[in-house]
mmCIF file of C-alpha atoms in Angstrom:
data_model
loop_
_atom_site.group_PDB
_atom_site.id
_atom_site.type_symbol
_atom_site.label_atom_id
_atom_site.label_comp_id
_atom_site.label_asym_id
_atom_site.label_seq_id
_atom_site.Cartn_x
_atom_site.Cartn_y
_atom_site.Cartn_z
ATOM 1 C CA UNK W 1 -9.091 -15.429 -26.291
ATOM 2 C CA UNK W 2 -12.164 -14.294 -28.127
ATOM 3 C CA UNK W 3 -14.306 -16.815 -30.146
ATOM 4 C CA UNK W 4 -15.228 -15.930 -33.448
ATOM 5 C CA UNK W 5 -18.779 -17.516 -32.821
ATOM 6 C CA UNK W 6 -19.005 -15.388 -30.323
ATOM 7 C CA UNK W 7 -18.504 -12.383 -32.720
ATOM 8 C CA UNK W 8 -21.493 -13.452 -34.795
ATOM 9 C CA UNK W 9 -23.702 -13.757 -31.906
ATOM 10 C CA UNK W 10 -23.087 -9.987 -30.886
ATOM 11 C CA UNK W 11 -23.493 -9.000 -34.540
ATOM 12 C CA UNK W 12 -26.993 -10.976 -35.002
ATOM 13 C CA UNK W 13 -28.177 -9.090 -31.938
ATOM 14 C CA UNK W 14 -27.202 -5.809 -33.086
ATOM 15 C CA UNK W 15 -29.235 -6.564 -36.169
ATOM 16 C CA UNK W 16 -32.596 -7.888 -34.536
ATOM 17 C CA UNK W 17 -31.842 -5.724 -30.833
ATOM 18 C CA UNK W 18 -33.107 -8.677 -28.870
ATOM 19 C CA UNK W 19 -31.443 -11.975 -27.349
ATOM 20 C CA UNK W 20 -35.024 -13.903 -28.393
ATOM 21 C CA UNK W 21 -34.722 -12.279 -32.063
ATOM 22 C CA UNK W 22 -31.086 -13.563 -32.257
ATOM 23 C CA UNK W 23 -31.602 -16.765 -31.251
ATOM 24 C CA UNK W 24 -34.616 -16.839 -33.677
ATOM 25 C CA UNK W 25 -32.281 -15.980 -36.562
ATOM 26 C CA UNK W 26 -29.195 -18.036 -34.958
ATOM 27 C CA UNK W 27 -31.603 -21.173 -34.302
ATOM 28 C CA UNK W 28 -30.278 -21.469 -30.658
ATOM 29 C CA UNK W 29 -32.469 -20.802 -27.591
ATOM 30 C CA UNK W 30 -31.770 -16.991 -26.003
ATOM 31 C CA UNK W 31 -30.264 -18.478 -23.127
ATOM 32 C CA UNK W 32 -27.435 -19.422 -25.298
ATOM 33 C CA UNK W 33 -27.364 -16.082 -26.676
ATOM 34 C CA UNK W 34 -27.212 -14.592 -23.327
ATOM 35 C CA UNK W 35 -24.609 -16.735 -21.568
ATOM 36 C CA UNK W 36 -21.944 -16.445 -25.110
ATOM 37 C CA UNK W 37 -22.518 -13.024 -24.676
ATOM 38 C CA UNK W 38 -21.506 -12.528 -21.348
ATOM 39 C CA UNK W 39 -18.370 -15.089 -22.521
ATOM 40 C CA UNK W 40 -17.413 -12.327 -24.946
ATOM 41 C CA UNK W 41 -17.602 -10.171 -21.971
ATOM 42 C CA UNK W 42 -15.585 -11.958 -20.134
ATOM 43 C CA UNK W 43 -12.654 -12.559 -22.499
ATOM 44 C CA UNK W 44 -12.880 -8.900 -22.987
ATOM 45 C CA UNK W 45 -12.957 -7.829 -19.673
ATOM 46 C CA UNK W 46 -15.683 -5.215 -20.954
ATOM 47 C CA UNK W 47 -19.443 -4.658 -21.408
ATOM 48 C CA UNK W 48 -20.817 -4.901 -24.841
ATOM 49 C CA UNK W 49 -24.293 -5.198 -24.601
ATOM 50 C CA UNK W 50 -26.802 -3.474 -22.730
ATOM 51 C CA UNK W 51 -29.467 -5.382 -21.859
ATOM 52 C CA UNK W 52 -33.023 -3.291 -21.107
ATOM 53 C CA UNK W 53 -36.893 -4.307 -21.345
ATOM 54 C CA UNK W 54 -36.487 -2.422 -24.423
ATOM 55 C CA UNK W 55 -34.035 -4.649 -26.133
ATOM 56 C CA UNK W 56 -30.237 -4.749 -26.057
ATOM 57 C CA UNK W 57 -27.934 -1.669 -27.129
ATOM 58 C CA UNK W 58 -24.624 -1.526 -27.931
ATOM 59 C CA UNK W 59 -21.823 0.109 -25.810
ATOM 60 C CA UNK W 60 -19.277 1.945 -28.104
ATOM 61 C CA UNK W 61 -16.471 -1.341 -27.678
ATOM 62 C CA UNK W 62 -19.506 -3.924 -28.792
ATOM 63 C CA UNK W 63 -20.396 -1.636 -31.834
ATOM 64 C CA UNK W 64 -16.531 -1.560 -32.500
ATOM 65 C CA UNK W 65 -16.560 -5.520 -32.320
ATOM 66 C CA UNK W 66 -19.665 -5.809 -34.059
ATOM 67 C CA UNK W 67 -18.432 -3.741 -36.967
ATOM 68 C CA UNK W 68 -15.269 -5.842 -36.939
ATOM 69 C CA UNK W 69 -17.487 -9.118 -37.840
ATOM 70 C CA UNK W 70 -19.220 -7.375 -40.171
ATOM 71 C CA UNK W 71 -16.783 -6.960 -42.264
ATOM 72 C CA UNK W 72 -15.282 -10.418 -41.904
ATOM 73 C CA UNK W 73 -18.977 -11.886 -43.014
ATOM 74 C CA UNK W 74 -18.730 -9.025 -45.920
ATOM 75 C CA UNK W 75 -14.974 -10.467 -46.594
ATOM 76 C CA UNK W 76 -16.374 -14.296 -46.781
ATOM 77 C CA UNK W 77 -19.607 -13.663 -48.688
ATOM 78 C CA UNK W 78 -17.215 -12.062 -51.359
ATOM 79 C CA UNK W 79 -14.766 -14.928 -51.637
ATOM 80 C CA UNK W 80 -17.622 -17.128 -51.799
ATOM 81 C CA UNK W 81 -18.929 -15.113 -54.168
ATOM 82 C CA UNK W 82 -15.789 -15.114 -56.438
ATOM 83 C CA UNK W 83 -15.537 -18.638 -55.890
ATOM 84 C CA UNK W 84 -19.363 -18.929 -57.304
ATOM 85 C CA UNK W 85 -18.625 -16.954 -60.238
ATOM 86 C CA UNK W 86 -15.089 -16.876 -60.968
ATOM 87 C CA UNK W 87 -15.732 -15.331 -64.401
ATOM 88 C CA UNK W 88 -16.578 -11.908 -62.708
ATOM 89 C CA UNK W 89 -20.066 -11.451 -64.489
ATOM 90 C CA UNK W 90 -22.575 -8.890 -63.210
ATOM 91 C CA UNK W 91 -24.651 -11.276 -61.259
ATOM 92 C CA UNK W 92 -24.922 -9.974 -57.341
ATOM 93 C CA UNK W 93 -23.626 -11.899 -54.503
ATOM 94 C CA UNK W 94 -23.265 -11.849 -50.914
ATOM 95 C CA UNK W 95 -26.274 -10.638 -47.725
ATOM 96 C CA UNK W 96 -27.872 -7.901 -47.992
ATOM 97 C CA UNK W 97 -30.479 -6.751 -44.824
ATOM 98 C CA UNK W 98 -33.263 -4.518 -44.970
ATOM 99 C CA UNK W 99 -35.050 -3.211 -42.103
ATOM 100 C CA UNK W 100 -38.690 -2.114 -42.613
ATOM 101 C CA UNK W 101 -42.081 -1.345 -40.850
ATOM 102 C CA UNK W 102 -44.707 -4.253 -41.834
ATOM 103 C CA UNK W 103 -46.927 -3.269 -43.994
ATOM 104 C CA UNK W 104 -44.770 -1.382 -46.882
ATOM 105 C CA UNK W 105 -42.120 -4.541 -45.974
ATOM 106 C CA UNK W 106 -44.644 -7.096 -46.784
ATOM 107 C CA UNK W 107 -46.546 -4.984 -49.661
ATOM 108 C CA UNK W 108 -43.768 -3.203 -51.117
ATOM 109 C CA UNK W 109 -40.349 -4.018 -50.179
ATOM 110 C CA UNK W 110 -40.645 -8.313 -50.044
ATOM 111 C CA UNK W 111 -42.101 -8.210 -53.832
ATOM 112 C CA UNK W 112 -38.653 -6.272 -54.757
ATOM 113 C CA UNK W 113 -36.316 -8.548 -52.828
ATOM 114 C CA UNK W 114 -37.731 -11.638 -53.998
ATOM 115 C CA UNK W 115 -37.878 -10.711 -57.868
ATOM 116 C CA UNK W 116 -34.155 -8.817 -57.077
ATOM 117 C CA UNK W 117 -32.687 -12.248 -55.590
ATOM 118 C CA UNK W 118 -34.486 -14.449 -58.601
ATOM 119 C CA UNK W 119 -31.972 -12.193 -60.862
ATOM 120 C CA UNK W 120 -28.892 -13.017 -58.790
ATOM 121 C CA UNK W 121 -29.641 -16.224 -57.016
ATOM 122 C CA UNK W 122 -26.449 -15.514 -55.262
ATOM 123 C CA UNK W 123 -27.273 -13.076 -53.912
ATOM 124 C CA UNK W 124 -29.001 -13.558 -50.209
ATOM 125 C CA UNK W 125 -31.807 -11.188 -48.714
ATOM 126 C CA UNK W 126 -33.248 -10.496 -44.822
ATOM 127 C CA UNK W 127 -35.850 -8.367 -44.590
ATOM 128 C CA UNK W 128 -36.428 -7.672 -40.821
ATOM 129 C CA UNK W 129 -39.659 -6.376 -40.091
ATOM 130 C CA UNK W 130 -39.653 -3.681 -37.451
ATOM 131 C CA UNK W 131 -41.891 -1.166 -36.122
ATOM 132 C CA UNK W 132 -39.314 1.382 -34.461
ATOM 133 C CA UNK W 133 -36.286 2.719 -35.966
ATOM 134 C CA UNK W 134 -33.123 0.599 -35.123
ATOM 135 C CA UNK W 135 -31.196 1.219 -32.047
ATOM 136 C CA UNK W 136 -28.328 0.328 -33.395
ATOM 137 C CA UNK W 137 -25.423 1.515 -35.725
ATOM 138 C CA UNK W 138 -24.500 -1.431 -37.243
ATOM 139 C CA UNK W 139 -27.397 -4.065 -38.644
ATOM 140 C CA UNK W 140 -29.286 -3.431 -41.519
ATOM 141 C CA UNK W 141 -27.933 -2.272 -44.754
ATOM 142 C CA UNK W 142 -30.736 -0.780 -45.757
ATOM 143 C CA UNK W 143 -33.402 0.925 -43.136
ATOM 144 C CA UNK W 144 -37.042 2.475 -44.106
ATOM 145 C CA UNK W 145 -39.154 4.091 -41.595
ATOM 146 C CA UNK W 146 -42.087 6.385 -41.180
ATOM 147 C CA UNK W 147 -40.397 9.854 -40.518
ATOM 148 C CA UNK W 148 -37.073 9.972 -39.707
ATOM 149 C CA UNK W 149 -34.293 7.053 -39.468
ATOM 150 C CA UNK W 150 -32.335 6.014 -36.225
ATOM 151 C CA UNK W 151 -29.420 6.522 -35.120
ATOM 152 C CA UNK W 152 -26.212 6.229 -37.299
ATOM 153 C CA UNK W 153 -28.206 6.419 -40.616
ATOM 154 C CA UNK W 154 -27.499 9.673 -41.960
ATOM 155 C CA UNK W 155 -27.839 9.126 -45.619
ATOM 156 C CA UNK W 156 -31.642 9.888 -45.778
ATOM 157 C CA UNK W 157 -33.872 10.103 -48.765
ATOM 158 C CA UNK W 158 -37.684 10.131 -48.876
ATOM 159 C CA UNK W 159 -38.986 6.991 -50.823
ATOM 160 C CA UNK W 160 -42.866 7.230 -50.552
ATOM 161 C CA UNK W 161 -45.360 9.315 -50.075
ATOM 162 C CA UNK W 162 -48.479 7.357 -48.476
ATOM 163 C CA UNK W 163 -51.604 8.143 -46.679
ATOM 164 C CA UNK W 164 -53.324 7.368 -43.455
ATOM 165 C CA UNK W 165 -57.489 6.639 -43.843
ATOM 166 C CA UNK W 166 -60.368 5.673 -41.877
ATOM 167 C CA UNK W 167 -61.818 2.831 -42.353
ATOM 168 C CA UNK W 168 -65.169 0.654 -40.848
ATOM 169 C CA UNK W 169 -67.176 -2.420 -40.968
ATOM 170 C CA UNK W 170 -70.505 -2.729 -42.425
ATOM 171 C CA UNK W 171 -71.001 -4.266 -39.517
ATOM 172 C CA UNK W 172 -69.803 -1.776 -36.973
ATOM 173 C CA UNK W 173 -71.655 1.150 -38.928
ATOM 174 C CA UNK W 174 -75.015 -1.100 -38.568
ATOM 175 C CA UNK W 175 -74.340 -1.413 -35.024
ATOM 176 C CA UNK W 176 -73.069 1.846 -33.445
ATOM 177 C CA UNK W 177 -74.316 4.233 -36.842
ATOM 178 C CA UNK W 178 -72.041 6.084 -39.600
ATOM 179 C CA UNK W 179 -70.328 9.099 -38.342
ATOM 180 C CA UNK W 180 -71.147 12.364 -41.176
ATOM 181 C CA UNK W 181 -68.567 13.988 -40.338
ATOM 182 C CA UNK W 182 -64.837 13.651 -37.978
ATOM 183 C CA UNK W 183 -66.258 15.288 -35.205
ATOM 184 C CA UNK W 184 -69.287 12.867 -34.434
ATOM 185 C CA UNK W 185 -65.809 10.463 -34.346
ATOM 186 C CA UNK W 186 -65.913 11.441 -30.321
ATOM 187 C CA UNK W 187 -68.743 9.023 -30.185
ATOM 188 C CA UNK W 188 -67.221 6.068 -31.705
ATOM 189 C CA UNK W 189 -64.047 3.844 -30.601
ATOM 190 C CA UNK W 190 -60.899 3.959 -32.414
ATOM 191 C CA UNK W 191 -58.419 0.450 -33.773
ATOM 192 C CA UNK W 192 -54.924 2.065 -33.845
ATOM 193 C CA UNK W 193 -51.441 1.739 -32.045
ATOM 194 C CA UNK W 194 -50.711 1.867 -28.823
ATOM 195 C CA UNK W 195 -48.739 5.289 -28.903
ATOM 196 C CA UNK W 196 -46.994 4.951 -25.325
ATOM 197 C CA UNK W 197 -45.301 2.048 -27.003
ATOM 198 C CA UNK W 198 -44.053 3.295 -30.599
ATOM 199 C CA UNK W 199 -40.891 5.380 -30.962
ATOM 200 C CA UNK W 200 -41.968 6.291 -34.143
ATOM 201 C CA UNK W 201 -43.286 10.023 -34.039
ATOM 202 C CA UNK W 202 -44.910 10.773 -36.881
ATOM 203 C CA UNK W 203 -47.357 8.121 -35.847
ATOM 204 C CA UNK W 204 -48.167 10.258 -33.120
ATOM 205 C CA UNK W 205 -51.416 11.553 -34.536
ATOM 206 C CA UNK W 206 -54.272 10.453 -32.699
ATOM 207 C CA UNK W 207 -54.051 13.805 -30.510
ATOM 208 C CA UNK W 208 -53.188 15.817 -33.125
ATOM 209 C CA UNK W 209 -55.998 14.917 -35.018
ATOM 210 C CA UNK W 210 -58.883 13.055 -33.134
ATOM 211 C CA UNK W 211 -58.613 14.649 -30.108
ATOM 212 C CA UNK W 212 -61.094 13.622 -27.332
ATOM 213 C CA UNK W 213 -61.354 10.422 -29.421
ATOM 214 C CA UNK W 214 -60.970 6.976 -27.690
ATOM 215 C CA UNK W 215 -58.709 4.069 -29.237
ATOM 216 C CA UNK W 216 -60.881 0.966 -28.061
ATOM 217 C CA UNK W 217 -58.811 -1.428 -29.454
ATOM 218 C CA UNK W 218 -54.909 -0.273 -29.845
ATOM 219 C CA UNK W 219 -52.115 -3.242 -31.131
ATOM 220 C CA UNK W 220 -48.232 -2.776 -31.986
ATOM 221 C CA UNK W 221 -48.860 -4.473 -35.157
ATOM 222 C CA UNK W 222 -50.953 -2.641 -38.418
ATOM 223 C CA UNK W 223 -52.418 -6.134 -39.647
ATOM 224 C CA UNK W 224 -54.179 -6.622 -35.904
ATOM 225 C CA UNK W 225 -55.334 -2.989 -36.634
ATOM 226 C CA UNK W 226 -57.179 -4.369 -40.111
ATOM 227 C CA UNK W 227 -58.346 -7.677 -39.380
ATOM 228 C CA UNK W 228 -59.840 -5.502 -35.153
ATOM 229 C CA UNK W 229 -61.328 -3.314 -37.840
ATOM 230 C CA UNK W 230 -63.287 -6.155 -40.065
ATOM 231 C CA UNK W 231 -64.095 -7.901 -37.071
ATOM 232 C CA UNK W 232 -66.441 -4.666 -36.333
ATOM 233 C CA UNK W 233 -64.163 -3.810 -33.213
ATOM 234 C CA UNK W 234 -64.193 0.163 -34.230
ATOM 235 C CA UNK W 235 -62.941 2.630 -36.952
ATOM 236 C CA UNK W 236 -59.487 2.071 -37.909
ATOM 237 C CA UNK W 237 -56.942 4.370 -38.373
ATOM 238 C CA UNK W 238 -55.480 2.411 -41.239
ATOM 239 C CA UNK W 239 -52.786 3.171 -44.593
ATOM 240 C CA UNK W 240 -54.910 3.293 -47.198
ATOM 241 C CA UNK W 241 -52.969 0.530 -48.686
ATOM 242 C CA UNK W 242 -53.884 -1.464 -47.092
ATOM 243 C CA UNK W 243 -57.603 -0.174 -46.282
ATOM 244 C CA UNK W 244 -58.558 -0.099 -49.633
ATOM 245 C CA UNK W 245 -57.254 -3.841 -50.959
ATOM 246 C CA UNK W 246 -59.827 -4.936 -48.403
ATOM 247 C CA UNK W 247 -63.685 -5.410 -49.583
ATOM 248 C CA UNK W 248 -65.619 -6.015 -46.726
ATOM 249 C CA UNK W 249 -64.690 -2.325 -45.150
ATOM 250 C CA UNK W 250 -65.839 1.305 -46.020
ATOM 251 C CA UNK W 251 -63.559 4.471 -45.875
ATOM 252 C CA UNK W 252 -64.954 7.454 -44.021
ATOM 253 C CA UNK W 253 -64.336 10.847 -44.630
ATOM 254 C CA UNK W 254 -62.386 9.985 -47.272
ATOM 255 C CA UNK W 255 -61.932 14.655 -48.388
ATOM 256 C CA UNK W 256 -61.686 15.582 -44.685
ATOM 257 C CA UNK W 257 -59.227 13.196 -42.991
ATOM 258 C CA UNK W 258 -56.398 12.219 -45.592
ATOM 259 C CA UNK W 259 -53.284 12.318 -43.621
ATOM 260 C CA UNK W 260 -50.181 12.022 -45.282
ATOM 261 C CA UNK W 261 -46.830 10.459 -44.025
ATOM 262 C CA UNK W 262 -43.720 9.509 -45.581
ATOM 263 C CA UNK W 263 -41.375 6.610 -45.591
ATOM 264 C CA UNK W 264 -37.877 7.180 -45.742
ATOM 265 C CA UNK W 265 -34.898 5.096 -46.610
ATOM 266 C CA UNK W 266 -31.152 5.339 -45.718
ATOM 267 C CA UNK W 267 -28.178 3.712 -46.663
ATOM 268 C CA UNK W 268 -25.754 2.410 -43.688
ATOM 269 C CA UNK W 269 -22.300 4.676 -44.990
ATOM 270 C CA UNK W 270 -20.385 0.855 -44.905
ATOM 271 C CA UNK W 271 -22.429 0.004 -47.500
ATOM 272 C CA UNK W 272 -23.263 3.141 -49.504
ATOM 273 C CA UNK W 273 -20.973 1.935 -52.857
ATOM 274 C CA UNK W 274 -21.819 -1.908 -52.519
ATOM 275 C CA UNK W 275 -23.658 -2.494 -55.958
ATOM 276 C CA UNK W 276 -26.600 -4.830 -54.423
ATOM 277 C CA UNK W 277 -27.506 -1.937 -51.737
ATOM 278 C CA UNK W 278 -27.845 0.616 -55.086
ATOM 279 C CA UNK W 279 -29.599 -1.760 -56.834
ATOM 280 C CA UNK W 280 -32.345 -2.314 -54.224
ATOM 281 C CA UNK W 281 -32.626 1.540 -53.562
ATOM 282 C CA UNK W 282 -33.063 1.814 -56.938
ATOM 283 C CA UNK W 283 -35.650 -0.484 -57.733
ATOM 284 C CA UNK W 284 -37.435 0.542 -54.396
ATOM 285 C CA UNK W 285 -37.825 3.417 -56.139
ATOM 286 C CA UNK W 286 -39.585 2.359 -59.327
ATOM 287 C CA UNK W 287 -41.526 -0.030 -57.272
ATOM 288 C CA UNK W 288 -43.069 2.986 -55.245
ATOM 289 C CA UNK W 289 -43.297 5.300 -58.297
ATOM 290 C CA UNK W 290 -45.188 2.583 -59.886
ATOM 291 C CA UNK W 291 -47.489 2.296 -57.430
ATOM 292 C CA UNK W 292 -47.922 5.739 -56.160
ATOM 293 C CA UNK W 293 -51.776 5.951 -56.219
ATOM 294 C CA UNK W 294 -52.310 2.604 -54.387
ATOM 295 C CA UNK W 295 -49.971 4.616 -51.530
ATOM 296 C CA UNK W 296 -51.817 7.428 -52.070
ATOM 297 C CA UNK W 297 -55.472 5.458 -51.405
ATOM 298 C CA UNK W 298 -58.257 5.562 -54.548
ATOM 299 C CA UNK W 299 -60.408 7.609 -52.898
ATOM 300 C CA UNK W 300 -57.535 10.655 -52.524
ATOM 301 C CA UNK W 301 -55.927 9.541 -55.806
#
């Protein structure tokens, strides 16, 4: 017989696509994740989880069973809910998830959810910071990515317009000179990602771009990339966002090399008419109107 527990395990890991980030959000090691798991297996007498170096994917039978809980949690948060507020007022209830690369999650999207869930204190919030499009159909309710979404997230709609700077150290300019102009950049070592690592194309610009440039000091993560970039390591490759809230670094080229990408957001179709989902598109969107020449950088605003 399947365990219900057992259920929620395979649903947390199609939300985070890794045993170690279920267990993280669970609060039980990953071998426990891992051996329930291949329980569930067992009792179905079926593979549900494919288990990579790139994280875990769903077969088609663990999406179905993972959908399945889903909608169970959805079921209980709403008689909770009604339970909370029995006199059916318009206060939000219930967990909502939204998936979101780190800087516009931690600059943009956490400042939303947090005032959003101070309105409807029963209503819970995840933001799950990720830096590749979700592998998965079923997880977050709500998924924003540079360029296009993943797989399963159809309803698409451009949120934000931002743009992509570079940026240096007083320090690092002392040391190794100012570049006057993007093609003395040949001489100089880049901060950026490491590209053979990100699934996220549009972020595929350093050859397009800055061709013949090197990347001396290359991270998964955009806040390594800023603080690599103060410490003097090289010229970063940074959102201007970000570049420009910081005081101890310089923007370069600020006319010639402006590149623009976009984030977009998508509704998961389960959860398209659920008022909480609307409500956080919506105010996403007057968030990033709002704030559209901070995106945008001061120096191309």
């Amino acid at each position: 017989m399947v365990r219900a527990d057992d259920t929620v395990i395979l649903l947390e890991v199609a939300r985070c696509g890794t045993l170690l980030g279920a267990a993280a959000a669970l609060g039980v090691d990953h071998s426990t994740v891992s051996r329930r798991l291949t329980a569930l297996e067992k009792d179905l007498g079926a593979t549900v989880v494919i288990r990579s170096a790139q994280g875990c994917r769903l077969t088609d039978l663990g999406r179905e069973v993972a959908e399945a809980a889903e909608r169970i949690e959805e079921a209980l948060a709403d008689v909770r809910g009604h339970a909370q507020n029995p006199t059916g007022s318009s206060r939000l209830t219930g967990l909502l998830q939204v998936s979101s690369s780190e800087a516009f999650g931690v600059h943009f999207v956490a400042p939303v959810l947090a005032r959003l869930q101070h309105q409807h204190p029963g209503l819970r919030v995840e933001l799950v910071i990720a830096t590749r499009p979700l592998l998965q159909t079923v997880g977050a309710d709500i998924e924003i990515v540079v360029g296009q979404p993943g797989a399963g997230q159809n309803n698409a709609v451009p949120l934000a317009e931002y743009t992509m700077g570079m940026y240096a150290s007083p320090e690092y300019l002392q040391r190794r000179g100012t570049p006057h102009s993007p093609g003395e950049l040949r001489d100089h070592t880049l901060v950026f990602y490491i590209e053979p690592l990100m699934r996220i194309t549009d972020l595929h610009i350093i050859e397009r771009h800055f061709s013949g440039c090197t990347i001396g000091f290359a991270s998964t993560n955009v806040f390594a990339h800023v603080e690599a970039t103060k410490a003097g390591s090289g010229i970063g490759l940074l959102p201007a966002f970000l570049g420009d809230r910081e005081p101890g670094l310089n923007r370069l080229f600020a006319d010639e090399v402006s590149i623009s990408l976009d984030y977009v957001a998508s509704m998961a179709a389960r959860v398209m008419r659920r008022p909480a989902a609307q409500l956080v598109m919506a105010e996403l969107g007057r968030e990033v109107a709002r704030r559209r020449s901070e995106l945008r950088g001061r120096a191309a605003s």
